Structure formats: structure tokens, C-alpha cells
CSV table of C-alpha atoms in Angstrom, one decimal:
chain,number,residue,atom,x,y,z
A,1,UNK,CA,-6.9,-6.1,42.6
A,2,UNK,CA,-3.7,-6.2,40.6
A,3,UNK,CA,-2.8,-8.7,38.1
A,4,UNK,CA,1.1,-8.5,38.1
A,5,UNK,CA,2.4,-8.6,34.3
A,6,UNK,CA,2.7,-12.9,34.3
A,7,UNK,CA,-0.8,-13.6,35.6
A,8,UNK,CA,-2.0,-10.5,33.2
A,9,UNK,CA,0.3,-12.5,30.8
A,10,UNK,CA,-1.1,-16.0,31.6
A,11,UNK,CA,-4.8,-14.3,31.7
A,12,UNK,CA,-4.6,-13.8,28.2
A,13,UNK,CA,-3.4,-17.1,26.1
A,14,UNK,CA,-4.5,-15.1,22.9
A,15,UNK,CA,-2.8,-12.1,23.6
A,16,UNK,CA,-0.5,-11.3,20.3
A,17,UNK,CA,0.1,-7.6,20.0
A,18,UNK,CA,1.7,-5.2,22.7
A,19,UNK,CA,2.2,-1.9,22.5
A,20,UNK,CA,5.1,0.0,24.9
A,21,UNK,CA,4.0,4.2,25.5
A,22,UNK,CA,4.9,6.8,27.7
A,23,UNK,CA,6.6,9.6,28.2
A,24,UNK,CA,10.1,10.0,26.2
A,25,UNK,CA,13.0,8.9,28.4
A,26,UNK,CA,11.1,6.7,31.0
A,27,UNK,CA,12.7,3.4,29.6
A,28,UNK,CA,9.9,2.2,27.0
A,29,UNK,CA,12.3,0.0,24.6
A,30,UNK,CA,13.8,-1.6,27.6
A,31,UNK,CA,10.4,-2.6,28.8
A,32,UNK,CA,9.3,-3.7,25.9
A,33,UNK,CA,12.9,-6.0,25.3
A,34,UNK,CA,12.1,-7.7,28.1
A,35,UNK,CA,8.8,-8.2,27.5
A,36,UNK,CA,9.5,-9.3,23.8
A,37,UNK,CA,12.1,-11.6,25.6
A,38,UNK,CA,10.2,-13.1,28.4
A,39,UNK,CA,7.5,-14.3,25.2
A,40,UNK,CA,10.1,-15.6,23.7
A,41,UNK,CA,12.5,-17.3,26.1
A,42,UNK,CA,10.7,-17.9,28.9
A,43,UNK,CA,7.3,-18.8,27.1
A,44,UNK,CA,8.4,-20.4,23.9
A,45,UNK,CA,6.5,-17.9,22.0
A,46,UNK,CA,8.4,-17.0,18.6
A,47,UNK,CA,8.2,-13.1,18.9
A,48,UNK,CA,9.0,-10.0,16.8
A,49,UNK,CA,10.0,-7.0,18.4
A,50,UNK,CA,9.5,-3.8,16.3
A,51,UNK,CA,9.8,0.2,16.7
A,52,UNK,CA,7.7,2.5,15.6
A,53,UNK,CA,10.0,5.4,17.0
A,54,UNK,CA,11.6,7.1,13.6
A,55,UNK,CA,14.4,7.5,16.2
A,56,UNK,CA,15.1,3.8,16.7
A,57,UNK,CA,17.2,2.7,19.6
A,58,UNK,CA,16.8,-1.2,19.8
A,59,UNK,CA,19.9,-1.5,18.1
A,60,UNK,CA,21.5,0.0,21.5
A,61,UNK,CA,19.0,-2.0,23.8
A,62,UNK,CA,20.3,-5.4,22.2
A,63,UNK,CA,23.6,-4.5,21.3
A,64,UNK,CA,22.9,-5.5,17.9
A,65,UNK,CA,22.9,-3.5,14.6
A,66,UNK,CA,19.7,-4.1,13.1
A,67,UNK,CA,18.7,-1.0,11.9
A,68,UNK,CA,17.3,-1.0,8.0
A,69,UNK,CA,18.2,-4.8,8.0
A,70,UNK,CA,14.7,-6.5,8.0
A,71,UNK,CA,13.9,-8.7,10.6
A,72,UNK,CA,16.6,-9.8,12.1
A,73,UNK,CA,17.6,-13.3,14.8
A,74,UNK,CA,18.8,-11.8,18.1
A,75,UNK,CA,21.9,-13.4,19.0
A,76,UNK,CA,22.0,-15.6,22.0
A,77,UNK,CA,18.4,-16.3,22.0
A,78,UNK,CA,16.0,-19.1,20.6
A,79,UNK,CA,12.8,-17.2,19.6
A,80,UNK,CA,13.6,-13.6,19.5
A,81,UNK,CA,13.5,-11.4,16.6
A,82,UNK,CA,13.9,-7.7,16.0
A,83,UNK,CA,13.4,-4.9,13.1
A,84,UNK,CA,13.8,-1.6,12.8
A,85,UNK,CA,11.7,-0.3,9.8
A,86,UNK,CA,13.4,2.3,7.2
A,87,UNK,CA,10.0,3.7,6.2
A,88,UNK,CA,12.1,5.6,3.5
A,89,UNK,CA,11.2,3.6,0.7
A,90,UNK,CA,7.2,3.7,2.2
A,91,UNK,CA,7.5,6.9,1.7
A,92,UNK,CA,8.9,6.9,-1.6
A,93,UNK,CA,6.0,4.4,-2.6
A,94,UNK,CA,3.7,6.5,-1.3
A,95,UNK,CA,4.4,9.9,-2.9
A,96,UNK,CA,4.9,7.3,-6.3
A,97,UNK,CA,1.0,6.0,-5.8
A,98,UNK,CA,-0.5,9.6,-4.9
A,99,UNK,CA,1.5,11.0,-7.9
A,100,UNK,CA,-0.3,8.4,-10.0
A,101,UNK,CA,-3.7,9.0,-8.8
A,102,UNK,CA,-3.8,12.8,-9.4
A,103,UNK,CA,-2.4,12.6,-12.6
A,104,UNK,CA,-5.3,9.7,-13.4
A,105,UNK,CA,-8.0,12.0,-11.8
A,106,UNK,CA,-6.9,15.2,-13.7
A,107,UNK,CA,-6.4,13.3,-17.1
A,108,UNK,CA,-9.8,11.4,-16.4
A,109,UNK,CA,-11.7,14.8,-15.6
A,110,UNK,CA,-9.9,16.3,-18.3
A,111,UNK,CA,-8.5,19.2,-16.5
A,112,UNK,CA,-5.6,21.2,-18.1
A,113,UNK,CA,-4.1,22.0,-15.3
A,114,UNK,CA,0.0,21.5,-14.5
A,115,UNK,CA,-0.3,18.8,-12.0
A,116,UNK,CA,3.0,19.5,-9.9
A,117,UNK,CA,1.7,22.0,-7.2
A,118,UNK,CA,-1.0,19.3,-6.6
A,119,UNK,CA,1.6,16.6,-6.2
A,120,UNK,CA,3.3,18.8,-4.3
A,121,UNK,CA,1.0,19.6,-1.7
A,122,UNK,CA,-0.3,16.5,-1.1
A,123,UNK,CA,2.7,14.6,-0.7
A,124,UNK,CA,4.8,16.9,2.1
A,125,UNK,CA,1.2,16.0,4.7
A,126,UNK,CA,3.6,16.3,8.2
A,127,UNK,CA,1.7,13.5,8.7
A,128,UNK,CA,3.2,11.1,5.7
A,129,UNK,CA,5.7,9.3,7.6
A,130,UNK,CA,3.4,8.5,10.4
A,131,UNK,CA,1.0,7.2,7.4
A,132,UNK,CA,4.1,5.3,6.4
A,133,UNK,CA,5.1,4.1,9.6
A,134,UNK,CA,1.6,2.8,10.5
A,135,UNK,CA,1.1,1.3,7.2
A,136,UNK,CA,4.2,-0.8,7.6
A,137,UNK,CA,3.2,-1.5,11.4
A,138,UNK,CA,0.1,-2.9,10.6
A,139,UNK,CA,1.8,-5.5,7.5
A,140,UNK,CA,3.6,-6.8,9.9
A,141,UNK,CA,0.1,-7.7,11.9
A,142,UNK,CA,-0.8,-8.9,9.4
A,143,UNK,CA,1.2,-11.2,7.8
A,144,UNK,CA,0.7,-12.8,11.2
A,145,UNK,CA,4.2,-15.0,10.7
A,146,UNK,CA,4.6,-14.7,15.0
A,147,UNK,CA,3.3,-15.9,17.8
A,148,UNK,CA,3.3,-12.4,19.3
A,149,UNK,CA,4.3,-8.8,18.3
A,150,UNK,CA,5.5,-6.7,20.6
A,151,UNK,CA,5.5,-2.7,19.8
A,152,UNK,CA,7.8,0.0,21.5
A,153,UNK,CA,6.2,3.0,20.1
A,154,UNK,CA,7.3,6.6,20.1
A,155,UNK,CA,6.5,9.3,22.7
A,156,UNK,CA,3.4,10.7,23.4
A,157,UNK,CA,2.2,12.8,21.1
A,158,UNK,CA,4.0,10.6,18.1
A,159,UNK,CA,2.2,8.0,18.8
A,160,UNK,CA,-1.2,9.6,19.1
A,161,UNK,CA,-0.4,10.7,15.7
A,162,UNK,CA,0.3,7.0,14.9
A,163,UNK,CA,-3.0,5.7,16.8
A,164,UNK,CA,-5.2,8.2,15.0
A,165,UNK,CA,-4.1,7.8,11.3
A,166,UNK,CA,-6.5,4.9,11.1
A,167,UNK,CA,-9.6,7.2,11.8
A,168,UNK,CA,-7.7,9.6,9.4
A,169,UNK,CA,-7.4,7.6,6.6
A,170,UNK,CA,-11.2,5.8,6.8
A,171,UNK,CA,-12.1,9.9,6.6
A,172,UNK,CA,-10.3,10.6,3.8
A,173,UNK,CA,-10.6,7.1,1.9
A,174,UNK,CA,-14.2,7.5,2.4
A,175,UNK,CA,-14.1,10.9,0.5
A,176,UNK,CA,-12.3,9.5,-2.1
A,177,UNK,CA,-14.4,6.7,-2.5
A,178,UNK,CA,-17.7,8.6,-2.8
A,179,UNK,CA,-16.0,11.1,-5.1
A,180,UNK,CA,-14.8,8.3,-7.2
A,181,UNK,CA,-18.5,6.6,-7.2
A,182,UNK,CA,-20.0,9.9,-8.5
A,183,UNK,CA,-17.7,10.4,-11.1
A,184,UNK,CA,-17.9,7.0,-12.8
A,185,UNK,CA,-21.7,7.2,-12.3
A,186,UNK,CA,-21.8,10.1,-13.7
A,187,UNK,CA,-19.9,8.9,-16.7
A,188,UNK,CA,-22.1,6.2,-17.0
A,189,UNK,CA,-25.4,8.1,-17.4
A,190,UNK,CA,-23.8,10.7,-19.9
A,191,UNK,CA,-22.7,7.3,-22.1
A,192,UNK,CA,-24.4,6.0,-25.3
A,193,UNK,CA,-22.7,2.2,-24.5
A,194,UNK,CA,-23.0,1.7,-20.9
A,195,UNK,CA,-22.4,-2.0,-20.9
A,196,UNK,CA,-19.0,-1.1,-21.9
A,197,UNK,CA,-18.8,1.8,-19.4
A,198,UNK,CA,-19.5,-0.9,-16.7
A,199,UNK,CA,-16.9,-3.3,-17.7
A,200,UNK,CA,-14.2,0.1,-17.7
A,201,UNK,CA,-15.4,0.6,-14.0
A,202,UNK,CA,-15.7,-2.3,-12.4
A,203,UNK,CA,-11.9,-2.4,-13.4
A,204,UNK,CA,-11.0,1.2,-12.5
A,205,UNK,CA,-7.6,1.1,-10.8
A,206,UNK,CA,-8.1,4.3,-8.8
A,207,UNK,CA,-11.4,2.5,-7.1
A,208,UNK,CA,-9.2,-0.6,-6.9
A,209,UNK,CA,-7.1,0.8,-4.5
A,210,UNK,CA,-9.0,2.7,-2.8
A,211,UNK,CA,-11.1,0.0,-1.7
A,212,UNK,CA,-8.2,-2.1,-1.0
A,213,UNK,CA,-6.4,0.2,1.2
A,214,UNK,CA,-9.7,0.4,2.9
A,215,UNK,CA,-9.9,-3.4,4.0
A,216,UNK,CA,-6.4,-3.3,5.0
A,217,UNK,CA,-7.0,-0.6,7.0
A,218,UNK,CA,-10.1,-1.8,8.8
A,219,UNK,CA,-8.2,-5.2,9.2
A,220,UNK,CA,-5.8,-3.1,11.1
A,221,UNK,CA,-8.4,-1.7,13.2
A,222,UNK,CA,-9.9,-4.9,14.3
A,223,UNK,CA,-7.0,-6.6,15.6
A,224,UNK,CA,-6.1,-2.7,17.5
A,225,UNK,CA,-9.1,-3.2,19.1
A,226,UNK,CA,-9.4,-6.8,19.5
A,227,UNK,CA,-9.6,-6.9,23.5
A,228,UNK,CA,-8.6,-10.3,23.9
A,229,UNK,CA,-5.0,-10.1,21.1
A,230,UNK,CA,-3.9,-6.5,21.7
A,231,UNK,CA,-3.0,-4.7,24.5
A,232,UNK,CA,-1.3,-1.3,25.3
A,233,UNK,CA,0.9,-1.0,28.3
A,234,UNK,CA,2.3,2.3,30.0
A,235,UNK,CA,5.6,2.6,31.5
A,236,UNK,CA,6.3,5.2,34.3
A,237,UNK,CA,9.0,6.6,35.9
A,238,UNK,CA,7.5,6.9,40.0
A,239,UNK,CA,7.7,10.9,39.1
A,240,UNK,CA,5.1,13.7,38.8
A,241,UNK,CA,5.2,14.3,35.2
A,242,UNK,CA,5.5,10.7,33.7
A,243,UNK,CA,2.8,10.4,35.7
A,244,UNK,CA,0.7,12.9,34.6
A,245,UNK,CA,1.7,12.1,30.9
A,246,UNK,CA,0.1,8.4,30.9
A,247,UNK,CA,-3.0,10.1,32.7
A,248,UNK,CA,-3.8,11.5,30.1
A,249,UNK,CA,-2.3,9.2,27.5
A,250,UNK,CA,-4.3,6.5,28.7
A,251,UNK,CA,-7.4,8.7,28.1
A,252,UNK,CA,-6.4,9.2,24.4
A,253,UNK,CA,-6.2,5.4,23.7
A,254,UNK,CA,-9.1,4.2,25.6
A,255,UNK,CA,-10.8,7.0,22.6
A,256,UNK,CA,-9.4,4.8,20.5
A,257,UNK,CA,-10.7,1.7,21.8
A,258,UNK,CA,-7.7,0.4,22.1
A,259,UNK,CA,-7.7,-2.4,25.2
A,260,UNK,CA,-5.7,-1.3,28.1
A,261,UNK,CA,-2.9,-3.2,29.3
A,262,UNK,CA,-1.6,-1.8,32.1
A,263,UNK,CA,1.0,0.0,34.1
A,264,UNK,CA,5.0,-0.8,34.1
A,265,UNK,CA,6.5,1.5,37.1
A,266,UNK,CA,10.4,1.8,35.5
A,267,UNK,CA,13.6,2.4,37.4
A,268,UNK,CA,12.2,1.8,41.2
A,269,UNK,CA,15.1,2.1,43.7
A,270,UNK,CA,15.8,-1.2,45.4
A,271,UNK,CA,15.5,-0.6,48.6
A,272,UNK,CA,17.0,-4.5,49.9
A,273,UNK,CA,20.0,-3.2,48.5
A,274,UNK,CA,20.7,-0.3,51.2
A,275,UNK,CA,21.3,-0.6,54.6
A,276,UNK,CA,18.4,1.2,55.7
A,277,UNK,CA,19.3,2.2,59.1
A,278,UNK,CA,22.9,3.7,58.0
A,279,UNK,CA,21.7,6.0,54.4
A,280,UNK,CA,22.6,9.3,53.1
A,281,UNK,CA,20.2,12.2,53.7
A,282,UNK,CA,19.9,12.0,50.0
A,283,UNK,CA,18.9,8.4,49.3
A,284,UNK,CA,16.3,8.7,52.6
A,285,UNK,CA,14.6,11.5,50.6
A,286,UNK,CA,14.5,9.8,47.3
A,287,UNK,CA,13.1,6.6,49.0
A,288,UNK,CA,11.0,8.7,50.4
A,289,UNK,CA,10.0,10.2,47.6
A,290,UNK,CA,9.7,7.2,45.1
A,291,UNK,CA,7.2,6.1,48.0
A,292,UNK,CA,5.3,8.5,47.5
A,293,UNK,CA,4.5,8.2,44.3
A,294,UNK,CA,4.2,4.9,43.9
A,295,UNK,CA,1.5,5.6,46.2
A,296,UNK,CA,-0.1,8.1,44.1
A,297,UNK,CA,0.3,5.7,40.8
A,298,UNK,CA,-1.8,3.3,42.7
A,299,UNK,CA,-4.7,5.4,43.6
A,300,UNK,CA,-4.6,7.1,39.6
A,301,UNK,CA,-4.7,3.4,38.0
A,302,UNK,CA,-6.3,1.2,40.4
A,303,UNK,CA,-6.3,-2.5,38.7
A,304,UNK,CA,-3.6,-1.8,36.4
A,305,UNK,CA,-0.2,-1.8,37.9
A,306,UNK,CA,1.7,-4.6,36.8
A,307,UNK,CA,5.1,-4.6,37.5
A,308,UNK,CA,8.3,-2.9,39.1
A,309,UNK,CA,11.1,-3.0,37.4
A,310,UNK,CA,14.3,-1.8,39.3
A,311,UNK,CA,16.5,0.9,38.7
A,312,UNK,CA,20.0,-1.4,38.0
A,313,UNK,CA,24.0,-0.8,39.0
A,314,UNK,CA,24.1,-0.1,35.3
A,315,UNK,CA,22.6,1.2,32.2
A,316,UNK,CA,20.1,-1.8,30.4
A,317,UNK,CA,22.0,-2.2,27.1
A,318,UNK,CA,23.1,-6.2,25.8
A,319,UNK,CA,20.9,-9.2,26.3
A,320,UNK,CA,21.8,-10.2,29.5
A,321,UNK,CA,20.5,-7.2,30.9
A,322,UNK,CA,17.6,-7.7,29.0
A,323,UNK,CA,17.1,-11.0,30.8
A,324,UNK,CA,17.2,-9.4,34.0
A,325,UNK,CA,14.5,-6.7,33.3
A,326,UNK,CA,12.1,-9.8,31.6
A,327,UNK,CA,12.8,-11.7,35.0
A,328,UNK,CA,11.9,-9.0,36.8
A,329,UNK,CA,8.6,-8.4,34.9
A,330,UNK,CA,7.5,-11.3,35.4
A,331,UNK,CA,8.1,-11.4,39.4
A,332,UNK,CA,4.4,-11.4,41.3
């Protein structure tokens, strides 16, 4: 049986965190500014709405300019907030911190060795600014100053990227860790005055933050995974290859043990507003069509369709639009 979106809503009174994938063009921010306002303005909830797309658009979606601002009031609305992250100065921190940590490491081991092409390498990863972007993602969790969180994410494969730096980073930190370990036990056996050793180590500021980064990151983890506060939803278009995209992007997350959510069907023709026995050739066929696969998203995600929203006269942009895709979420 399906849940629409309200009872799946209402079935969940701890839900905090939602997260908006799917193909790229198939309407994800708008889905997910309706959902962030029906939290907020239909259910009192005091919600953020965030992006972690680098190519942000929900300055367009609520016709506000919010990017790079910090959080930010959306006009004409009680309990809805919205940011846009500039993960530039993330990054900056970051390439700052690993510059730090090799030259402690090569200085400690007492390498003589120009420590540039190190620095170098390590801070152009391709994957830094999705390290950056899920760092900052998961401080806004956690400073846990709303009642709910709602995430449109980037396409596919960006946001696998995003989704997987968390097992990436317990890899590597736990490599770094044990390296670390070994070292400063090594130190200590080779010393004539370990007690003083000890007292260096247990204040080492490369450890320090290893192992902090390491709770923060397993903090993040657990509320990702948390069944009953997170939840991932999947918009479609009722199209072959949207459809075939969340297929398989639904198989990536569930890897990830991320809870499911459900399915958002996006830009359904309404048919109540045709005269059915007098239509074009061409609107018969796409009816048709649409029908079809509608059909087919029902038999590939039994359980988990939870809404239609329509395809409207006019392109979703400003907040009154947005209220008419959150009303239409939340029909049964």
C-alpha cells in the first residue's frame, strides 16, 4: 500500500532530515521548496532549506537572492529559512589544516624533504569540495537549531560522491590514526623520560584532530542513518530514463543505509484540465504515454510512491508557486 507524502509525513513525528535526488532536470529544488514549505507553513515546523548542488538555484526557486548570505528568512513566510553554502572558504580551511599537518608530520619525522609537492597533491583530491560540501552539510545537522532540514542535493552521481565521503573519510582517518598511534608509540619506547613523552602525546594536536573529525563524522553517520529522523526521497519525471536513473540510485543509497523515503512523480499532465473527448493527436499520445509510465513507476517501487505533483501553466519560480507544489504534496 502507498503512504501518500502527508500520512508518510504524519507517520513519522521525528522525521528531521530530508533529502531531494534524482536525475538532473526532473524538478528536485522545487520538490524539495515545497516540501521545506509545507513543514514550515502548513505544520508549524521552523525549517531550513539547504543545497548541496555547487550549482545552486534556490535563489531562482524563491525569487530571493540568498546565495553566499548565510541563512537567510524567506520573505512572505513564518517558518521558512534558506542557505546556499559558499564552500569556498571550507575549502580554504581545509587546504590551511592539511598544509599544517604535513608540515607537523615531516618536521616531527624529521624528513628533509620540500614539502610543497606533498601539499600539492593532497589538496587538488577532485573530491575536496564534495569533502567541503558534506562537511558543512553535516554542521548544519548538527547544530540542530531547526525543527527539520530539508536537503535538495545534486544529481546523481554528485551526490553519490557526497553520500560516500563519509565511508571515505572513516578509511582514511582510520589510517591516519593508526599511523599516528605507531609513531608516538614508537617515540615513547625509544625515550629515556617517558612520563614526559606521555604528557607531549596525550596533547598531540595532529591526534587531536584526527580523533575529533572522527566523532563528527560518525555523528553525521548516525543521524544519515537514523531510520526514524532522515529520509531520502526520489523525484521522477513519468519518463524512461528518470526512471531508470532512481532505479539504480535508490540501490546506491539503500548501500548506504540510508532510510528510504520515497517516490515524488514531477510534472504529471493534468488531465481534468483537458476536454478529453475533443484533444490534439499530440496531447492523446502524451497522456497516453505519461500513463504508461506511471504504470511502470508503480510496479519498479511498490510502497513508495508518494505524491503527484502537476506539470503547471507556468514555470515554478516565487513563493506562491511554491505554495501550490507544497499543497499539492500533500494531497492523498
Amino acid at each position: 500500500m502507498n503512504l501518500s507524502f502527508k500520512e508518510f509525513i504524519n507517520s513519522k513525528p521525528n522525521l528531521k532530515y530530508l533529502f531531494f535526488g534524482g536525475k538532473g532536470g526532473v524538478g528536485k529544488t522545487v520538490i524539495a521548496a515545497g516540501t521545506a514549505y509545507y513543514l514550515a507553513e502548513s505544520l508549524g515546523k521552523k525549517t531550513l532549506i539547504s543545497s548541496t548542488n555547487p550549482v545552486h538555484s534556490l535563489s531562482s526557486a524563491f525569487g530571493q537572492d540568498i546565495w553566499g548570505k548565510g541563512i537567510q528568512k524567506i520573505k512572505d513566510t513564518k517558518n521558512l529559512y534558506a542557505i546556499e553554502i559558499d564552500i569556498s572558504d571550507t575549502i580554504k580551511r581545509y587546504k590551511e589544516e592539511i598544509r599544517n599537518k604535513i608540515l607537523t608530520f615531516l618536521k616531527y619525522a624529521d624528513i628533509p624533504l620540500d614539502p610543497e609537492p606533498f601539499i600539492e597533491i593532497a589538496t587538488t583530491n577532485p573530491a575536496f569540495e564534495e569533502s567541503a560540501m558534506f562537511d558543512d552539510m553535516i554542521n548544519l545537522m548538527l547544530k540542530g537549531e531547526f525543527d527539520a532540514y530539508v536537503f535538495d542535493t545534486a544529481p546523481v552521481a554528485h551526490t553519490y560522491r557526497l553520500l560516500g565521503m563519509s565511508k571515505v573519510y572513516d578509511l582514511w582517518l582510520h589510517k591516519m590514526i593508526e599511523s599516528r598511534k605507531e609513531a608516538l608509540s614508537l617515540r615513547v619506547k625509544l625515550s629515556f623520560r617517558k612520563e614526559k613523552i606521555m604528557e607531549e602525546i596525550k596533547k598531540d594536536p595532529m591526534l587531536t584532530s584526527l580523533l575529533a573529525t572522527r566523532e563528527q563524522i560518525e555523528k553525521g553517520r548516525k543521524l544519515l542513518t537514523d531510520n526514524e529522523r532522515t529520509a531520502f526521497l526520489f523525484v521522477t519525471l513519468p519518463l524512461a530514463l528518470p526512471i531508470a536513473v532512481i532505479e539504480r540510485f535508490i540501490g546506491w543509497v539503500q548501500a548506504f543505509e540510508i532510510p528510504i523515503g520515497g517516490v515524488i512523480v514531477n510534472q504529471v499532465l493534468p488531465k481534468e484540465e483537458f476536454d478529453l473527448t475533443n484533444i490534439s493527436p499530440y496531447i492523446a499520445n502524451k497522456i497516453k504515454e505519461q500513463e504508461h509510465y506511471i504504470e511502470i513507476i508503480h510496479n519498479k517501487f511498490p510502497g513508495l510512491v508518494r505524491a503527484y505533483v502537476p506539470l503547471y501553466e507556468t514555470e515554478v519560480t516565487g513563493i506562491e508557486m511554491i505554495a501550490r507544489v507544497a499543497e499539492a504534496l500533500s494531497k492523498k
